[in-house]
Coordinates of C-alpha atoms and ligand atoms in Angstrom, one line a residue:
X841 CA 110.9 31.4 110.4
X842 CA 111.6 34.9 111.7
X843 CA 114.4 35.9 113.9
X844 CA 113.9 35.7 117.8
X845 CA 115.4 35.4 121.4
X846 CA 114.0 33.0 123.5
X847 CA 113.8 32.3 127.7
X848 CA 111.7 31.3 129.9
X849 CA 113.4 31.4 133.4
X850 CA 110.3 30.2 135.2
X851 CA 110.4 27.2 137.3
X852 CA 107.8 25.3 137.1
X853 CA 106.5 23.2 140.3
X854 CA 103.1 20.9 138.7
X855 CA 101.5 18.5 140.2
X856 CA 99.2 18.0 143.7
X857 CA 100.9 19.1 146.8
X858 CA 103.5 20.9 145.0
X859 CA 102.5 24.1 147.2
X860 CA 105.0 23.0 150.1
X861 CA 107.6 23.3 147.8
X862 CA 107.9 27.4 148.0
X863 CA 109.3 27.1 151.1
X864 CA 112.8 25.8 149.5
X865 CA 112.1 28.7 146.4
X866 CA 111.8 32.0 148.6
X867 CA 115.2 32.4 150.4
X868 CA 114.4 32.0 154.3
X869 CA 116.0 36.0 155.5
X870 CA 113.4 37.2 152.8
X871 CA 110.4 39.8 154.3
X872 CA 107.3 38.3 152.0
X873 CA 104.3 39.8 150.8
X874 CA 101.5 37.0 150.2
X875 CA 98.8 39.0 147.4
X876 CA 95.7 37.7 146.9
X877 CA 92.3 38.1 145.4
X878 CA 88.8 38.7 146.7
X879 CA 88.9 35.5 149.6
X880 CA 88.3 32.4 147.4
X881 CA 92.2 31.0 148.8
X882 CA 90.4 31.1 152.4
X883 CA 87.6 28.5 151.3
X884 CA 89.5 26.5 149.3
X885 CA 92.5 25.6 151.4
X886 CA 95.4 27.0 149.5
X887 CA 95.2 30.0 151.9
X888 CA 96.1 27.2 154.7
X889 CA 98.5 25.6 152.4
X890 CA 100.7 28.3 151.8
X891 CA 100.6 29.6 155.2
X892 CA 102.0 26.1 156.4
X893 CA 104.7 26.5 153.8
X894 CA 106.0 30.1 155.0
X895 CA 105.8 28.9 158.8
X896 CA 109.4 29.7 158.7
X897 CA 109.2 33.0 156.7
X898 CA 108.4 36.7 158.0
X899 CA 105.8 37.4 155.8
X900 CA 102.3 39.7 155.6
X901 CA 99.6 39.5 153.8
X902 CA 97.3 42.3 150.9
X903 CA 94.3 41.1 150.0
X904 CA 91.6 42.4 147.5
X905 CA 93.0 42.4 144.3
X906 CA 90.4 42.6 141.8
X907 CA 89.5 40.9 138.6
X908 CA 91.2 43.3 136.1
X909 CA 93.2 44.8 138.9
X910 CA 93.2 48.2 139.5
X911 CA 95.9 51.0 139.7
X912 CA 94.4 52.4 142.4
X913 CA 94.3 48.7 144.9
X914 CA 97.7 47.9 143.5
X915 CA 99.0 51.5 145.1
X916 CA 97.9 50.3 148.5
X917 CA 99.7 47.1 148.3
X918 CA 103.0 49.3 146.9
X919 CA 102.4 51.8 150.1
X920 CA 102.8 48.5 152.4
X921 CA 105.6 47.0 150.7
X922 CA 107.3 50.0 151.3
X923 CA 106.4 50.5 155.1
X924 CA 107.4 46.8 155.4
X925 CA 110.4 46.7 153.7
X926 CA 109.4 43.5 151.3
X927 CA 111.6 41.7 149.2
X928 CA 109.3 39.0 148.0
X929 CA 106.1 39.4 146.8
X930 CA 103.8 35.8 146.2
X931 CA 101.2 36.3 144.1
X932 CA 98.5 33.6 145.2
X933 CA 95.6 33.6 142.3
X934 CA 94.5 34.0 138.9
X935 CA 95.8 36.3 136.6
X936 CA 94.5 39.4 138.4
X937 CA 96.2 38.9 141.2
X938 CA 99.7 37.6 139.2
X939 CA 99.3 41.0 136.9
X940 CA 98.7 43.0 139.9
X941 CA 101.0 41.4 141.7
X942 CA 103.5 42.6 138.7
X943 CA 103.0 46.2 139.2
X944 CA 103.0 46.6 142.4
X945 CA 106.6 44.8 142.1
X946 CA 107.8 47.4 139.5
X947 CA 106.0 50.0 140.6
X948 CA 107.7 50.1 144.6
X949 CA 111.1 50.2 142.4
X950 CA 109.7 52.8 140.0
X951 CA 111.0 56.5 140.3
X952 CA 108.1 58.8 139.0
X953 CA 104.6 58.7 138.8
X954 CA 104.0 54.6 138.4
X955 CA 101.0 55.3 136.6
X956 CA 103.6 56.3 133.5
X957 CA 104.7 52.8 133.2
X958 CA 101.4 52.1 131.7
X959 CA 100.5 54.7 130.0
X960 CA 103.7 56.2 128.7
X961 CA 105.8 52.9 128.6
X962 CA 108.0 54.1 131.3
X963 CA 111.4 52.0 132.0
X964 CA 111.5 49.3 134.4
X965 CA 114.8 49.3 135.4
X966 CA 114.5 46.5 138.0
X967 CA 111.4 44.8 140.2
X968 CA 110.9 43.1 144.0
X969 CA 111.3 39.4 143.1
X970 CA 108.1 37.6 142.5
X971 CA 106.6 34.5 142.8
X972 CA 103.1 32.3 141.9
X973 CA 100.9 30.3 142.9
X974 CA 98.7 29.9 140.3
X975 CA 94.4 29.3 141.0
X976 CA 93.1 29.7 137.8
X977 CA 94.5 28.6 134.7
X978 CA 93.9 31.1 131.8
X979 CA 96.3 33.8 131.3
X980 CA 99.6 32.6 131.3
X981 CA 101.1 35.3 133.6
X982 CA 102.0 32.9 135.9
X983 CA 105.7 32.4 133.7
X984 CA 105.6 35.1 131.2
X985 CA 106.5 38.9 131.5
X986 CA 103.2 41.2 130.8
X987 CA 100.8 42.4 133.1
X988 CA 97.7 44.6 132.1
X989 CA 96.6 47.0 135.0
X990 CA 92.9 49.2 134.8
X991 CA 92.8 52.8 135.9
X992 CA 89.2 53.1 137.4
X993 CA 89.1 56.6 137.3
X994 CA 90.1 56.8 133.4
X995 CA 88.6 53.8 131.8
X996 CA 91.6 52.8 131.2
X997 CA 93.4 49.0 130.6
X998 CA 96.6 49.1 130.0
X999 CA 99.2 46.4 128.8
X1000 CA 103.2 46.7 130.3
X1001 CA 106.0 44.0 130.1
X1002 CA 109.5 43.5 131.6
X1003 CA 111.6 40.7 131.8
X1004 CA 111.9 42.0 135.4
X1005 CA 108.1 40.8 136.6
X1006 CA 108.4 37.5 135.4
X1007 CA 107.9 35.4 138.0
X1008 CA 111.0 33.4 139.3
X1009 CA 108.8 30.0 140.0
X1010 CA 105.0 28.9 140.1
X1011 CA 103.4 26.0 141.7
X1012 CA 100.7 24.5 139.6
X1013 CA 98.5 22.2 141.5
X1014 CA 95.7 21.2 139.5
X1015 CA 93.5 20.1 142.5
X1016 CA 93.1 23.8 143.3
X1017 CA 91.0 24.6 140.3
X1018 CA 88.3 22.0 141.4
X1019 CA 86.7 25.3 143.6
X1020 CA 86.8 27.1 140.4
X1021 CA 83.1 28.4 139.5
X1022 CA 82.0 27.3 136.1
X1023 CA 81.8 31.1 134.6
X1024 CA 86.3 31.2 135.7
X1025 CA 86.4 27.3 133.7
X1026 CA 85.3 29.0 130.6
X1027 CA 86.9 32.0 130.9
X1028 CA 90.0 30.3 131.2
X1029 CA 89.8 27.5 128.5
X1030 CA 88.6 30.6 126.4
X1031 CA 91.4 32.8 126.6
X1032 CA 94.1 30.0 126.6
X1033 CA 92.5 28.9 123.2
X1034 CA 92.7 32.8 121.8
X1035 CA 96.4 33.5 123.2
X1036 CA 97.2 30.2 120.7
X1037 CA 95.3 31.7 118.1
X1038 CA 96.8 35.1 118.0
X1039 CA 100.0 33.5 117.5
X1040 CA 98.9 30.6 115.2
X1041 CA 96.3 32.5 112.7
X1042 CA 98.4 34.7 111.1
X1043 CA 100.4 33.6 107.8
X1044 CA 102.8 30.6 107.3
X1045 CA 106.2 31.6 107.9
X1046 CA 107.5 27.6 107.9
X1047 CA 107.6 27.6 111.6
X1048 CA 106.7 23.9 111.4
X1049 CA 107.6 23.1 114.8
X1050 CA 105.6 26.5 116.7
X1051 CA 102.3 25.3 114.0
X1052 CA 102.2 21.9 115.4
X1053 CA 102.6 23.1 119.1
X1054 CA 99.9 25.7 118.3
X1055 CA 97.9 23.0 116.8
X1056 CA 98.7 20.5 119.6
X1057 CA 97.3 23.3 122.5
X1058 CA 94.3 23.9 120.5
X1059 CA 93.4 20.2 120.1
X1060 CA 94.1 19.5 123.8
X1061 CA 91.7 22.5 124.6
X1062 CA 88.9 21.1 121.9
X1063 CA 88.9 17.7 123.6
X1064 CA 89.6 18.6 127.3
X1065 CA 87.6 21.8 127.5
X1066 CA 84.1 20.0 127.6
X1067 CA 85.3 17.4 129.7
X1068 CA 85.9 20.1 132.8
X1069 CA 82.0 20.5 132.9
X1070 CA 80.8 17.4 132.1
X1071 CA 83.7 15.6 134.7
X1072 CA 84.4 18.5 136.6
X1073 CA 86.5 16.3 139.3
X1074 CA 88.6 14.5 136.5
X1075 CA 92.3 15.5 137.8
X1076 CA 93.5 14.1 134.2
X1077 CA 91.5 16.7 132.6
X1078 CA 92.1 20.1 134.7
X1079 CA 96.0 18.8 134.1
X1080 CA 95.8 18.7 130.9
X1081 CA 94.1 22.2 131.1
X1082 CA 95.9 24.0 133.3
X1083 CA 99.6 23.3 131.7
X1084 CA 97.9 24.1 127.9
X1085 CA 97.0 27.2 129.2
X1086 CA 100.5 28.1 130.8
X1087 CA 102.1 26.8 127.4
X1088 CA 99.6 28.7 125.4
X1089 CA 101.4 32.2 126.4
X1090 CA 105.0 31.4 128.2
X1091 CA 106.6 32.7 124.4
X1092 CA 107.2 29.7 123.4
X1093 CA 104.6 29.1 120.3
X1094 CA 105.2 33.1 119.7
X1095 CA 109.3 32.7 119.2
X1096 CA 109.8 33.4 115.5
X1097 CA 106.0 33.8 114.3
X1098 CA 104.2 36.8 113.4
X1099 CA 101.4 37.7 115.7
X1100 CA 98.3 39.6 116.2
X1101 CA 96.5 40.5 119.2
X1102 CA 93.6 42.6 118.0
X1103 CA 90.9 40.5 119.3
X1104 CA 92.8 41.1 122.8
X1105 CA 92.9 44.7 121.7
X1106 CA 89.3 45.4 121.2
X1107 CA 88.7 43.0 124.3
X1108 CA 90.6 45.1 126.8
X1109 CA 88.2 48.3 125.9
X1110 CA 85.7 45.9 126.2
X1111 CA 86.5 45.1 129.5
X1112 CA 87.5 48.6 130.3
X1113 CA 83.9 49.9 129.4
X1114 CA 81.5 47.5 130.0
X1115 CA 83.1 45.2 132.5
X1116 CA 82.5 41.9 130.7
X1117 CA 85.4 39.4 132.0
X1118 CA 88.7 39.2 130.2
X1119 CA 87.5 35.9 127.9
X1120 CA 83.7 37.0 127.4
X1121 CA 85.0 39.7 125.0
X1122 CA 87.7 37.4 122.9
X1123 CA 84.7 35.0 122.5
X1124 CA 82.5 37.9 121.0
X1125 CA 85.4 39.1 119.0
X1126 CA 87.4 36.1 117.6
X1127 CA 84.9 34.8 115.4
X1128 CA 83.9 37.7 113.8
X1129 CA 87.7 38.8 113.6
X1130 CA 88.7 35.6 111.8
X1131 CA 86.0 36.5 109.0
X1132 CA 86.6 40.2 109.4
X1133 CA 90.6 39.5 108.1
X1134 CA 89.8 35.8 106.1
X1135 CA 90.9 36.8 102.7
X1136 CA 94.8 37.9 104.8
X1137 CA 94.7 34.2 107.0
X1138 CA 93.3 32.8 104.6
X1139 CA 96.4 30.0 104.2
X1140 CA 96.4 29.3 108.2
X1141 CA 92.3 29.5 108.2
X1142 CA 92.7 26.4 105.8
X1143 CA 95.6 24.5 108.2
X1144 CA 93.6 24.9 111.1
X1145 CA 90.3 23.7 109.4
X1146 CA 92.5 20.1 108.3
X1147 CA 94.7 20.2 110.9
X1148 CA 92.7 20.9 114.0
X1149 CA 89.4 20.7 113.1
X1150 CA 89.8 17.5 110.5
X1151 CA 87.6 19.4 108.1
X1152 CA 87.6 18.7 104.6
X1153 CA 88.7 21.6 102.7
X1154 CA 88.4 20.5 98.9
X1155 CA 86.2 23.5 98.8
X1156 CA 87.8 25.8 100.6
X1157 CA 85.4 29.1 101.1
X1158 CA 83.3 26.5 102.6
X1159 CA 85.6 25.2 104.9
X1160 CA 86.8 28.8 106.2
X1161 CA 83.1 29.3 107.1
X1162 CA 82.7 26.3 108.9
X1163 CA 85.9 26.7 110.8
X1164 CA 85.0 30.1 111.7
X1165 CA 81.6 28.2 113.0
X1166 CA 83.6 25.4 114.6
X1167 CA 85.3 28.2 116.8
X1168 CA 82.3 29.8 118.0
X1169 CA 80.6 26.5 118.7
X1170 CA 83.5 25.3 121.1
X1171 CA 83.2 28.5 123.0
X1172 CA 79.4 27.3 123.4
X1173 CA 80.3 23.8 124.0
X1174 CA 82.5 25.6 127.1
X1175 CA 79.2 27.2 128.1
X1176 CA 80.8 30.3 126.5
X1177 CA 78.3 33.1 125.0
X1178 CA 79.7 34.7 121.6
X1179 CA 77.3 38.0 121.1
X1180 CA 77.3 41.3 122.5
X1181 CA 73.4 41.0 123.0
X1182 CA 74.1 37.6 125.2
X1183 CA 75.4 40.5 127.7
X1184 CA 72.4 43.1 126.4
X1185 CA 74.3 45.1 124.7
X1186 CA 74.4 46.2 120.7
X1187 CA 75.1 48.7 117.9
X1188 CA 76.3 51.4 120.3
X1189 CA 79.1 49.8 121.2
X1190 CA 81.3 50.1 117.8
X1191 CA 81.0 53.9 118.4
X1192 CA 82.2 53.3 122.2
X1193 CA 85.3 50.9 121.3
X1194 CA 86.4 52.5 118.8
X1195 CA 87.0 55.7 120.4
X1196 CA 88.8 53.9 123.2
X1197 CA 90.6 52.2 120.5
X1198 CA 91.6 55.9 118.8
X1199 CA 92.5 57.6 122.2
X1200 CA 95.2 53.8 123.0
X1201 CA 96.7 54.3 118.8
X1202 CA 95.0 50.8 118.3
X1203 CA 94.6 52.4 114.2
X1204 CA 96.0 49.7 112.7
X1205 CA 95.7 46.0 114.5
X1206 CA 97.0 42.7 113.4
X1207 CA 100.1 41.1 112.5
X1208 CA 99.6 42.9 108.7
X1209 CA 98.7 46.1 110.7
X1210 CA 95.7 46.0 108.5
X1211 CA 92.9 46.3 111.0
X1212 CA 92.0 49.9 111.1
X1213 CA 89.3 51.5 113.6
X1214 CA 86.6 50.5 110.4
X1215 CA 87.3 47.3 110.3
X1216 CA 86.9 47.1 114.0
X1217 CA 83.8 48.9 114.0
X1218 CA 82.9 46.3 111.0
X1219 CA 83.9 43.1 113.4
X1220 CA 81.8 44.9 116.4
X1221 CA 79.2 45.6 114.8
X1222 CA 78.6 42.0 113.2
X1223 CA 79.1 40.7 116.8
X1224 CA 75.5 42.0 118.0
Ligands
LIG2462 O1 89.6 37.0 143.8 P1 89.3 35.6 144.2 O2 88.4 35.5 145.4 O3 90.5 34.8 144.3 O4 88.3 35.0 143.1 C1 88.8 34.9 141.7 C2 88.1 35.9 140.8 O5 86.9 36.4 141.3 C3 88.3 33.6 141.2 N1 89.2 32.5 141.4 C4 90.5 32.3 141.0 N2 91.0 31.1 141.4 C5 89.9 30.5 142.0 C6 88.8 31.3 142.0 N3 87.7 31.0 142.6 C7 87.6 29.7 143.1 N4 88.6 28.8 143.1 C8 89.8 29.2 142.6 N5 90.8 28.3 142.5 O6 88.2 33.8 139.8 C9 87.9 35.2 139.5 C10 88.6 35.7 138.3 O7 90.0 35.7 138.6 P2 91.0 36.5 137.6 O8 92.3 36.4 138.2 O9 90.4 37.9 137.3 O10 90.9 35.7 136.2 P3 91.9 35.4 135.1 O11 93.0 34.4 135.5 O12 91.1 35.1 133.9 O13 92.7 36.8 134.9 C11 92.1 37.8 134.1 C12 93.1 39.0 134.0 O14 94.3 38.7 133.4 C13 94.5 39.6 132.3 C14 93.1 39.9 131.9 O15 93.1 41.1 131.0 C15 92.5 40.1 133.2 O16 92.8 41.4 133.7 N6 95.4 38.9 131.3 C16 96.7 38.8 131.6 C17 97.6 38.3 130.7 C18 99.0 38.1 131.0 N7 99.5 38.7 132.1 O17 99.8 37.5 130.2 C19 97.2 37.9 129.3 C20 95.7 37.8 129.1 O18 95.4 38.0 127.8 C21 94.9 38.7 129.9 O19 94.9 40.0 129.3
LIG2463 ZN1 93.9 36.8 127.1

């Protein structure tokens, strides 16, 4: 097992109702922003339910946060908390809003241009305080520390972290995903399932106990994933969704593994080019990815074919290609497309990306650094 540091200092609030229960986390003298997304918190209720719990609070309200927020929105929200004087920002959403929500909390501290925090890695030396509650389970942001922010103007989507924008508590209410359209259930079951992958497919460093979490979120996702289409108003099943996908990137499966986060690499250019949503790119990628670097996880290809999958792997090229198949047929099974030509695109996209991917230093990917821009060009290419 490698060396690591490890807290999570989110409080977690799950369960139905658990809303009202921010009015005892955000300290009463406290000026509060409420962020939020493109309206869907005014249909569904939760817009109601959190107003009820801040009926004691002085608080305003920014709405229009985009998915994949933008720079250029989240500068409008940081130009009110600073007329207003905030203290607390909520973040009330998925993980646009939550990331958005980040920035704009570091970036009204920040002194310079804010922009440089994504793109030169500018310090954080401290953040407005933050909380969640969380719409759409997918991303994890809603108790970890990174936020990725788009600059409209340059094409650009940018990772940042800081202990500083982790949120100090999120309510998870499972009832609130029920409003969820089928196209956010996928991407969210999607890109829970690849955040455990990029920390679970790498090579075995005998971290026993992180494996058999990794494998336990993965198998939760196989069998539960389905079930939100085919039950969609099973409360057992968006449960057992929603708290895989905040486990599936809160650091705990990551503490003392090596990881590798190209397939999120090449998805944020993706994203950043042709707009497809955060998960339609890692289910175009992944697959193609896991053959792309086979021969390097080969060992954890193998576990996760027994282990997860219950193949037998007495012949074991064999049963790397039918895990690699597995994987793209649970994306389907999640009404998940897995080809760049699903979206109508093709071959001209490897050039694209991998530009993007030369201007960001993304030269050599994975947790062996061994996936150069050809080998990305290789994996986009087979993904037409
Ligand atoms: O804006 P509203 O009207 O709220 O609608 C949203 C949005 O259109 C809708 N939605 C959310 N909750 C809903 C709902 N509609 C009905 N009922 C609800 N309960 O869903 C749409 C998509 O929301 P979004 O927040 O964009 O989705 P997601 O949670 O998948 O977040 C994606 C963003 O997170 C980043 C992605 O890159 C992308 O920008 N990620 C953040 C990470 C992190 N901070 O750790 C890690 C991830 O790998 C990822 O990069
Ligand atoms: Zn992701």
């Amino acid at each position: 097992m490698l060396n690591f540091s490890f807290a999570n200092p989110t409080k977690i609030h799950f369960g139905e109702q658990q809303i009202a229960l921010i009015k005892s986390e955000i300290p009463t003298d406290a000026k509060v922003l409420v962020t939020y997304g493109g309206g869907s918190i005014k249909k569904n209720g939760i817009y109601e339910q959190v107003s009820n719990a801040l009926s004691e609070h002085t608080w305003f309200e920014f709405a229009g946060i985009e998915p994949n927020p933008s720079y250029q929105t989240c500068m409008k929200a940081v130009a009110l908390v600073k007329e207003k004087q905030i203290d607390y920002i909520l973040a009330v959403g998925g993980g646009s809003v939550i990331d958005g929500s980040k920035f704009i909390a570091a970036a009204a501290n920040y002194e310079g241009e804010p922009w440089d925090i994504l793109a030169k890695g500018g310090e954080i030396k401290s953040a407005i305080s933050l909380g969640v509650v969380l719409t759409l389970p997918a991303t994890g942001s809603e108790s970890n520390t990174f936020s990725v922010v788009s600059n409209l103007d340059s094409h650009d989507k940018l990772p940042f972290a800081s202990p500083f924008v982790q949120p100090q508590f999120a309510v998870l209410d499972p009832a609130v995903t029920y409003s969820l359209p089928k196209r956010q259930v996928a991407n969210g079951i999607v890109d829970a399932f690849v955040h455990t992958m990029e920390q679970y497919l790498t090579y075995d460093v005998d971290a026993k106990l992180q494996d058999r979490f990794a494998e336990g979120i993965l198998m939760t996702l196989l069998e539960e994933g389905p079930k939100a289409f085919s039950e969609p108003d099973n409360y057992k099943v968006r449960a057992n969704i929603m708290w895989s996908a905040t486990m599936a990137l809160n650091g705990l499966i990551g503490a003392g593994v090596p990881q590798d986060w190209s397939t999120h690499m090449l998805g944020h250019e993706m994203t950043a080019v042709y707009g497809l949503d955060h998960a339609q790119t890692l289910a175009i990628v992944l697959p193609r990815m896991m053959a792309e670097q086979k021969e390097t996880k080969r060992g954890k290809i193998l576990q996760y074919a027994q282990r997860v999958l219950g193949l037998d792997i007495s012949d074991e090229d064999a049963a790397i290609e039918q895990a690699i198949a597995a994987t793209e047929a649970f994306f389907h099974s999640v009404n998940m497309p897995t080809r760049l030509s699903d979206y109508n695109l093709g071959e001209e996209v490897a050039d694209k990306i991998v530009k993007q991917l030369e201007r960001h230093g993304m030269t050599a990917l994975g947790e062996r650094e061994q996936v150069t821009l050809e080998k990305s060009r290789a994996v986009l290419l087979a993904s037409v």
